[in-house]
Amino acid sequence: AEYMGTVNSGICMGIDTARFVAEPVAPEFLCPICTEVLDDPIQTLCEHYFCRSCIITALQHRSQCPIDRRPQLPSDLTPLPRGMRSQYERLLIYCINRERGCDHVLALSALAAHEGSCEFGELKCSYGGCLETVLRKNFDDHRTNCEWRPIQCSFGCGTVCPYRSATSHSSICHLRPVECPNSCGQMIPSNSLTQHLAEVCPRGIVNCRVDGCAFSGERGDENIWNVHNTSEATNHVAILSQELKKLKERGIDQVRFNQEVRESLQSIQRQAVAAHERAERADQTANRSLATAAAAAPAPQRIPQPTPSRSNRSHYSATTRCFVGIGIIVVLCILVLSVAHEFDERRVDRTWDSIKRWVKHVAHVMFTKYMDLLSREAAVYTYIPALIGVFIVTAAAIRIRSTRRRRLRRPLLSPFTMSDDE
């Protein structure tokens, strides 16, 4: 009852059984949900057949087969078996447009292709605004005569409008032809009518070309203008003479005006040059005053700057540092040489490696860190203890290597120590 309620609401529906030639249709081709012939049939896991739309709608309400209530998901649906589908596609059916005049009977597998090209199928007009639905065989005639078909303005303005609105557009188109109001017989575009009346129309009324003559007549009537020019020639000459006289007077006034403007410009230029000269004289006077004041003022006293003494640069003198460094290095070397003979061969090897590292460290301290603490004048004196120290340490290292080779264990006397007998 739940699934039938869904079908009755119009959500899903199969193919009407009355459309099939052989009635009744076999029960296996009927959908249990909509009770119609299967439309796009599909199979569940429990091998029941349904319309695709019917079973998917049913599974959205409850995830189980409507027949045996077994669990079922939409992803578990599969197509019909090959034999079942072959029998289904051979069912004979009438065209859906049978009531409109189509008498075709065809297999269910060819139904979709036929209905897509059936002459009795209904099509909706594609022109915007038209709501009519016509048969496919009459569709071309309808498009040709449809009131909503788009047409282009026949006057050449480029406007595209529906056929039913063409009349209203023609009455307002700016290129629509209108008859000249002077009855000259020409059809003029509405946007050019004013220019036609003022410049071209042969029936237009114009004044005489001679300014001051009050005669007027049609533009295209040559007889009237010939008679007028002949009869009014004396009057035209008099009018032209007066105009020429006015032009001469106006020309004299213009020459006079140009001369006055030229004189004004020259006066302004002279005033600008005079102002520039005055400014230069003022600058020269100010410079002379400043020079005189600077010469009269007393010279500023220079404050002597204290020069750093050598005692300030370093706490101890260079000579003291030199001898202190030599003494420290000599003492260290004596200690190393005095203790070296107490070591056996293995200790001598370790001592040799330690002395090499120590020599590198001493050289680094002497030539980098210790140099930064000395002034430039004491740098020369610093090289002496550094070189002596490196030489003594190297000699000590060579001495230790020789003791390893000779395997001697006698004490090594320092050059600064003497026995009691000596």
PDB file of C-alpha atoms in Angstrom, residues 198-373:
ATOM      1  CA  ALA A 198      16.322  73.110 -46.177  1.00  0.00           C
ATOM      2  CA  GLU A 199      18.843  72.236 -48.889  1.00  0.00           C
ATOM      3  CA  VAL A 200      17.535  69.938 -51.639  1.00  0.00           C
ATOM      4  CA  CYS A 201      13.784  70.135 -52.182  1.00  0.00           C
ATOM      5  CA  PRO A 202      13.090  71.887 -55.552  1.00  0.00           C
ATOM      6  CA  ARG A 203       9.688  73.088 -54.303  1.00  0.00           C
ATOM      7  CA  GLY A 204      11.124  74.707 -51.226  1.00  0.00           C
ATOM      8  CA  ILE A 205      10.842  78.475 -50.819  1.00  0.00           C
ATOM      9  CA  VAL A 206      14.226  80.244 -50.584  1.00  0.00           C
ATOM     10  CA  ASN A 207      15.319  83.898 -50.484  1.00  0.00           C
ATOM     11  CA  CYS A 208      17.387  85.682 -53.101  1.00  0.00           C
ATOM     12  CA  ARG A 209      21.130  85.062 -52.856  1.00  0.00           C
ATOM     13  CA  VAL A 210      21.844  88.777 -52.665  1.00  0.00           C
ATOM     14  CA  ASP A 211      21.645  89.875 -49.049  1.00  0.00           C
ATOM     15  CA  GLY A 212      19.199  92.694 -48.645  1.00  0.00           C
ATOM     16  CA  CYS A 213      16.930  91.591 -51.522  1.00  0.00           C
ATOM     17  CA  ALA A 214      13.465  90.689 -50.221  1.00  0.00           C
ATOM     18  CA  PHE A 215      12.472  88.436 -53.129  1.00  0.00           C
ATOM     19  CA  SER A 216      11.785  84.720 -52.493  1.00  0.00           C
ATOM     20  CA  GLY A 217      10.696  81.848 -54.716  1.00  0.00           C
ATOM     21  CA  GLU A 218      10.884  78.109 -55.327  1.00  0.00           C
ATOM     22  CA  ARG A 219      14.372  76.640 -55.460  1.00  0.00           C
ATOM     23  CA  GLY A 220      13.882  74.616 -58.634  1.00  0.00           C
ATOM     24  CA  ASP A 221      11.959  77.215 -60.742  1.00  0.00           C
ATOM     25  CA  GLU A 222      14.699  78.582 -62.985  1.00  0.00           C
ATOM     26  CA  ASN A 223      12.353  80.885 -65.031  1.00  0.00           C
ATOM     27  CA  ILE A 224      11.362  82.850 -61.946  1.00  0.00           C
ATOM     28  CA  TRP A 225      14.987  83.348 -60.874  1.00  0.00           C
ATOM     29  CA  ASN A 226      16.110  84.375 -64.393  1.00  0.00           C
ATOM     30  CA  VAL A 227      13.387  87.014 -64.615  1.00  0.00           C
ATOM     31  CA  HIS A 228      14.181  88.259 -61.123  1.00  0.00           C
ATOM     32  CA  ASN A 229      17.931  88.546 -61.754  1.00  0.00           C
ATOM     33  CA  THR A 230      17.311  90.468 -65.007  1.00  0.00           C
ATOM     34  CA  SER A 231      14.756  92.882 -63.632  1.00  0.00           C
ATOM     35  CA  GLU A 232      16.525  93.518 -60.327  1.00  0.00           C
ATOM     36  CA  ALA A 233      20.093  93.760 -61.659  1.00  0.00           C
ATOM     37  CA  THR A 234      20.395  97.508 -60.906  1.00  0.00           C
ATOM     38  CA  ASN A 235      19.038  97.013 -57.395  1.00  0.00           C
ATOM     39  CA  HIS A 236      21.465  94.115 -56.821  1.00  0.00           C
ATOM     40  CA  VAL A 237      24.431  96.275 -57.941  1.00  0.00           C
ATOM     41  CA  ALA A 238      23.426  99.035 -55.531  1.00  0.00           C
ATOM     42  CA  ILE A 239      23.055  96.596 -52.675  1.00  0.00           C
ATOM     43  CA  LEU A 240      26.440  95.016 -53.435  1.00  0.00           C
ATOM     44  CA  SER A 241      28.092  98.458 -53.593  1.00  0.00           C
ATOM     45  CA  GLN A 242      26.792  99.297 -50.150  1.00  0.00           C
ATOM     46  CA  GLU A 243      28.022  95.987 -48.780  1.00  0.00           C
ATOM     47  CA  LEU A 244      31.444  96.572 -50.351  1.00  0.00           C
ATOM     48  CA  LYS A 245      31.637  99.994 -48.743  1.00  0.00           C
ATOM     49  CA  LYS A 246      30.787  98.481 -45.350  1.00  0.00           C
ATOM     50  CA  LEU A 247      33.451  95.869 -45.824  1.00  0.00           C
ATOM     51  CA  LYS A 248      36.060  98.518 -46.588  1.00  0.00           C
ATOM     52  CA  GLU A 249      35.126 100.478 -43.475  1.00  0.00           C
ATOM     53  CA  ARG A 250      35.205  97.324 -41.469  1.00  0.00           C
ATOM     54  CA  GLY A 251      38.639  96.536 -42.917  1.00  0.00           C
ATOM     55  CA  ILE A 252      39.996  99.991 -41.906  1.00  0.00           C
ATOM     56  CA  ASP A 253      38.640  99.518 -38.401  1.00  0.00           C
ATOM     57  CA  GLN A 254      40.261  96.088 -38.274  1.00  0.00           C
ATOM     58  CA  VAL A 255      43.661  97.477 -39.314  1.00  0.00           C
ATOM     59  CA  ARG A 256      43.385 100.180 -36.671  1.00  0.00           C
ATOM     60  CA  PHE A 257      42.460  97.618 -34.047  1.00  0.00           C
ATOM     61  CA  ASN A 258      45.407  95.395 -34.989  1.00  0.00           C
ATOM     62  CA  GLN A 259      47.804  98.361 -34.690  1.00  0.00           C
ATOM     63  CA  GLU A 260      46.508  99.199 -31.200  1.00  0.00           C
ATOM     64  CA  VAL A 261      46.938  95.578 -30.093  1.00  0.00           C
ATOM     65  CA  ARG A 262      50.500  95.507 -31.443  1.00  0.00           C
ATOM     66  CA  GLU A 263      51.409  98.702 -29.568  1.00  0.00           C
ATOM     67  CA  SER A 264      49.933  97.306 -26.334  1.00  0.00           C
ATOM     68  CA  LEU A 265      52.011  94.144 -26.654  1.00  0.00           C
ATOM     69  CA  GLN A 266      55.192  96.152 -27.230  1.00  0.00           C
ATOM     70  CA  SER A 267      54.466  98.299 -24.144  1.00  0.00           C
ATOM     71  CA  ILE A 268      53.941  95.186 -22.003  1.00  0.00           C
ATOM     72  CA  GLN A 269      57.210  93.693 -23.280  1.00  0.00           C
ATOM     73  CA  ARG A 270      59.156  96.888 -22.398  1.00  0.00           C
ATOM     74  CA  GLN A 271      57.684  96.873 -18.890  1.00  0.00           C
ATOM     75  CA  ALA A 272      58.727  93.228 -18.399  1.00  0.00           C
ATOM     76  CA  VAL A 273      62.319  93.952 -19.476  1.00  0.00           C
ATOM     77  CA  ALA A 274      62.538  96.923 -17.075  1.00  0.00           C
ATOM     78  CA  ALA A 275      61.234  94.794 -14.172  1.00  0.00           C
ATOM     79  CA  HIS A 276      63.831  92.112 -14.921  1.00  0.00           C
ATOM     80  CA  GLU A 277      66.659  94.671 -14.885  1.00  0.00           C
ATOM     81  CA  ARG A 278      65.476  96.089 -11.553  1.00  0.00           C
ATOM     82  CA  ALA A 279      65.453  92.608 -10.035  1.00  0.00           C
ATOM     83  CA  GLU A 280      69.016  91.942 -11.209  1.00  0.00           C
ATOM     84  CA  ARG A 281      70.258  95.243  -9.690  1.00  0.00           C
ATOM     85  CA  ALA A 282      68.564  94.395  -6.374  1.00  0.00           C
ATOM     86  CA  ASP A 283      70.293  90.980  -6.306  1.00  0.00           C
ATOM     87  CA  GLN A 284      73.708  92.524  -6.960  1.00  0.00           C
ATOM     88  CA  THR A 285      73.201  95.084  -4.156  1.00  0.00           C
ATOM     89  CA  ALA A 286      72.213  92.330  -1.703  1.00  0.00           C
ATOM     90  CA  ASN A 287      75.298  90.253  -2.609  1.00  0.00           C
ATOM     91  CA  ARG A 288      77.632  93.213  -2.045  1.00  0.00           C
ATOM     92  CA  SER A 289      76.034  93.884   1.361  1.00  0.00           C
ATOM     93  CA  LEU A 290      76.523  90.274   2.424  1.00  0.00           C
ATOM     94  CA  ALA A 291      80.163  90.305   1.316  1.00  0.00           C
ATOM     95  CA  THR A 292      80.858  93.524   3.287  1.00  0.00           C
ATOM     96  CA  ALA A 293      79.208  92.116   6.427  1.00  0.00           C
ATOM     97  CA  ALA A 294      81.225  88.886   6.160  1.00  0.00           C
ATOM     98  CA  ALA A 295      84.515  90.825   5.846  1.00  0.00           C
ATOM     99  CA  ALA A 296      83.785  92.993   8.903  1.00  0.00           C
ATOM    100  CA  ALA A 297      82.803  90.077  11.177  1.00  0.00           C
ATOM    101  CA  PRO A 298      85.607  88.456  13.333  1.00  0.00           C
ATOM    102  CA  ALA A 299      86.884  85.083  12.195  1.00  0.00           C
ATOM    103  CA  PRO A 300      85.472  82.159  14.201  1.00  0.00           C
ATOM    104  CA  GLN A 301      87.888  80.531  16.624  1.00  0.00           C
ATOM    105  CA  ARG A 302      88.639  76.915  15.930  1.00  0.00           C
ATOM    106  CA  ILE A 303      88.338  74.631  18.924  1.00  0.00           C
ATOM    107  CA  PRO A 304      91.303  72.232  19.033  1.00  0.00           C
ATOM    108  CA  GLN A 305      90.240  68.620  18.954  1.00  0.00           C
ATOM    109  CA  PRO A 306      92.020  66.283  21.371  1.00  0.00           C
ATOM    110  CA  THR A 307      94.177  63.758  19.564  1.00  0.00           C
ATOM    111  CA  PRO A 308      94.119  60.240  20.937  1.00  0.00           C
ATOM    112  CA  SER A 309      97.404  59.194  22.488  1.00  0.00           C
ATOM    113  CA  ARG A 310      98.981  55.823  22.197  1.00  0.00           C
ATOM    114  CA  SER A 311      98.403  55.238  25.883  1.00  0.00           C
ATOM    115  CA  ASN A 312      94.674  55.585  25.362  1.00  0.00           C
ATOM    116  CA  ARG A 313      94.607  53.128  22.473  1.00  0.00           C
ATOM    117  CA  SER A 314      95.957  50.308  24.516  1.00  0.00           C
ATOM    118  CA  HIS A 315      96.312  49.713  28.247  1.00  0.00           C
ATOM    119  CA  TYR A 316      99.807  48.331  27.931  1.00  0.00           C
ATOM    120  CA  SER A 317     102.623  49.320  25.598  1.00  0.00           C
ATOM    121  CA  ALA A 318     103.504  47.215  22.568  1.00  0.00           C
ATOM    122  CA  THR A 319     106.903  46.198  23.998  1.00  0.00           C
ATOM    123  CA  THR A 320     105.351  44.921  27.216  1.00  0.00           C
ATOM    124  CA  ARG A 321     102.787  42.880  25.326  1.00  0.00           C
ATOM    125  CA  CYS A 322     105.497  41.438  23.104  1.00  0.00           C
ATOM    126  CA  PHE A 323     107.652  40.181  25.998  1.00  0.00           C
ATOM    127  CA  VAL A 324     104.686  38.916  27.992  1.00  0.00           C
ATOM    128  CA  GLY A 325     103.563  36.883  24.982  1.00  0.00           C
ATOM    129  CA  ILE A 326     107.019  35.442  24.452  1.00  0.00           C
ATOM    130  CA  GLY A 327     107.303  34.482  28.133  1.00  0.00           C
ATOM    131  CA  ILE A 328     103.905  32.752  28.177  1.00  0.00           C
ATOM    132  CA  ILE A 329     104.666  30.734  25.059  1.00  0.00           C
ATOM    133  CA  VAL A 330     108.124  29.711  26.287  1.00  0.00           C
ATOM    134  CA  VAL A 331     106.714  28.539  29.629  1.00  0.00           C
ATOM    135  CA  LEU A 332     104.047  26.468  27.889  1.00  0.00           C
ATOM    136  CA  CYS A 333     106.591  24.850  25.588  1.00  0.00           C
ATOM    137  CA  ILE A 334     108.924  23.969  28.503  1.00  0.00           C
ATOM    138  CA  LEU A 335     106.045  22.319  30.327  1.00  0.00           C
ATOM    139  CA  VAL A 336     105.166  20.291  27.247  1.00  0.00           C
ATOM    140  CA  LEU A 337     108.748  19.146  26.670  1.00  0.00           C
ATOM    141  CA  SER A 338     109.301  18.292  30.342  1.00  0.00           C
ATOM    142  CA  VAL A 339     106.246  16.080  30.583  1.00  0.00           C
ATOM    143  CA  ALA A 340     106.532  14.422  27.156  1.00  0.00           C
ATOM    144  CA  HIS A 341     109.169  11.815  28.218  1.00  0.00           C
ATOM    145  CA  GLU A 342     106.845  10.454  30.950  1.00  0.00           C
ATOM    146  CA  PHE A 343     104.403   9.150  28.328  1.00  0.00           C
ATOM    147  CA  ASP A 344     104.628   5.799  26.677  1.00  0.00           C
ATOM    148  CA  GLU A 345     104.241   5.248  22.941  1.00  0.00           C
ATOM    149  CA  ARG A 346     100.404   5.328  22.935  1.00  0.00           C
ATOM    150  CA  ARG A 347     100.288   8.473  25.012  1.00  0.00           C
ATOM    151  CA  VAL A 348     102.868  10.057  22.723  1.00  0.00           C
ATOM    152  CA  ASP A 349     100.567   9.445  19.755  1.00  0.00           C
ATOM    153  CA  ARG A 350      97.669  11.057  21.565  1.00  0.00           C
ATOM    154  CA  THR A 351      99.905  13.926  22.641  1.00  0.00           C
ATOM    155  CA  TRP A 352     101.051  14.421  19.041  1.00  0.00           C
ATOM    156  CA  ASP A 353      97.409  14.817  17.872  1.00  0.00           C
ATOM    157  CA  SER A 354      96.638  17.193  20.730  1.00  0.00           C
ATOM    158  CA  ILE A 355      99.701  19.335  19.938  1.00  0.00           C
ATOM    159  CA  LYS A 356      98.668  19.645  16.306  1.00  0.00           C
ATOM    160  CA  ARG A 357      95.220  20.909  17.319  1.00  0.00           C
ATOM    161  CA  TRP A 358      96.815  23.234  19.871  1.00  0.00           C
ATOM    162  CA  VAL A 359      99.211  24.704  17.261  1.00  0.00           C
ATOM    163  CA  LYS A 360      96.271  25.507  14.977  1.00  0.00           C
ATOM    164  CA  HIS A 361      94.388  27.118  17.867  1.00  0.00           C
ATOM    165  CA  VAL A 362      97.396  29.268  18.865  1.00  0.00           C
ATOM    166  CA  ALA A 363      97.911  30.446  15.296  1.00  0.00           C
ATOM    167  CA  HIS A 364      94.226  31.366  15.037  1.00  0.00           C
ATOM    168  CA  VAL A 365      94.270  33.333  18.311  1.00  0.00           C
ATOM    169  CA  MET A 366      97.511  35.137  17.444  1.00  0.00           C
ATOM    170  CA  PHE A 367      96.576  36.227  13.969  1.00  0.00           C
ATOM    171  CA  THR A 368      92.828  36.959  14.374  1.00  0.00           C
ATOM    172  CA  LYS A 369      91.515  37.630  17.863  1.00  0.00           C
ATOM    173  CA  TYR A 370      94.711  38.971  19.399  1.00  0.00           C
ATOM    174  CA  MET A 371      95.308  41.304  16.430  1.00  0.00           C
ATOM    175  CA  ASP A 372      91.973  43.037  17.001  1.00  0.00           C
ATOM    176  CA  LEU A 373      93.048  44.108  20.494  1.00  0.00           C
TER     177      LEU A 373
END
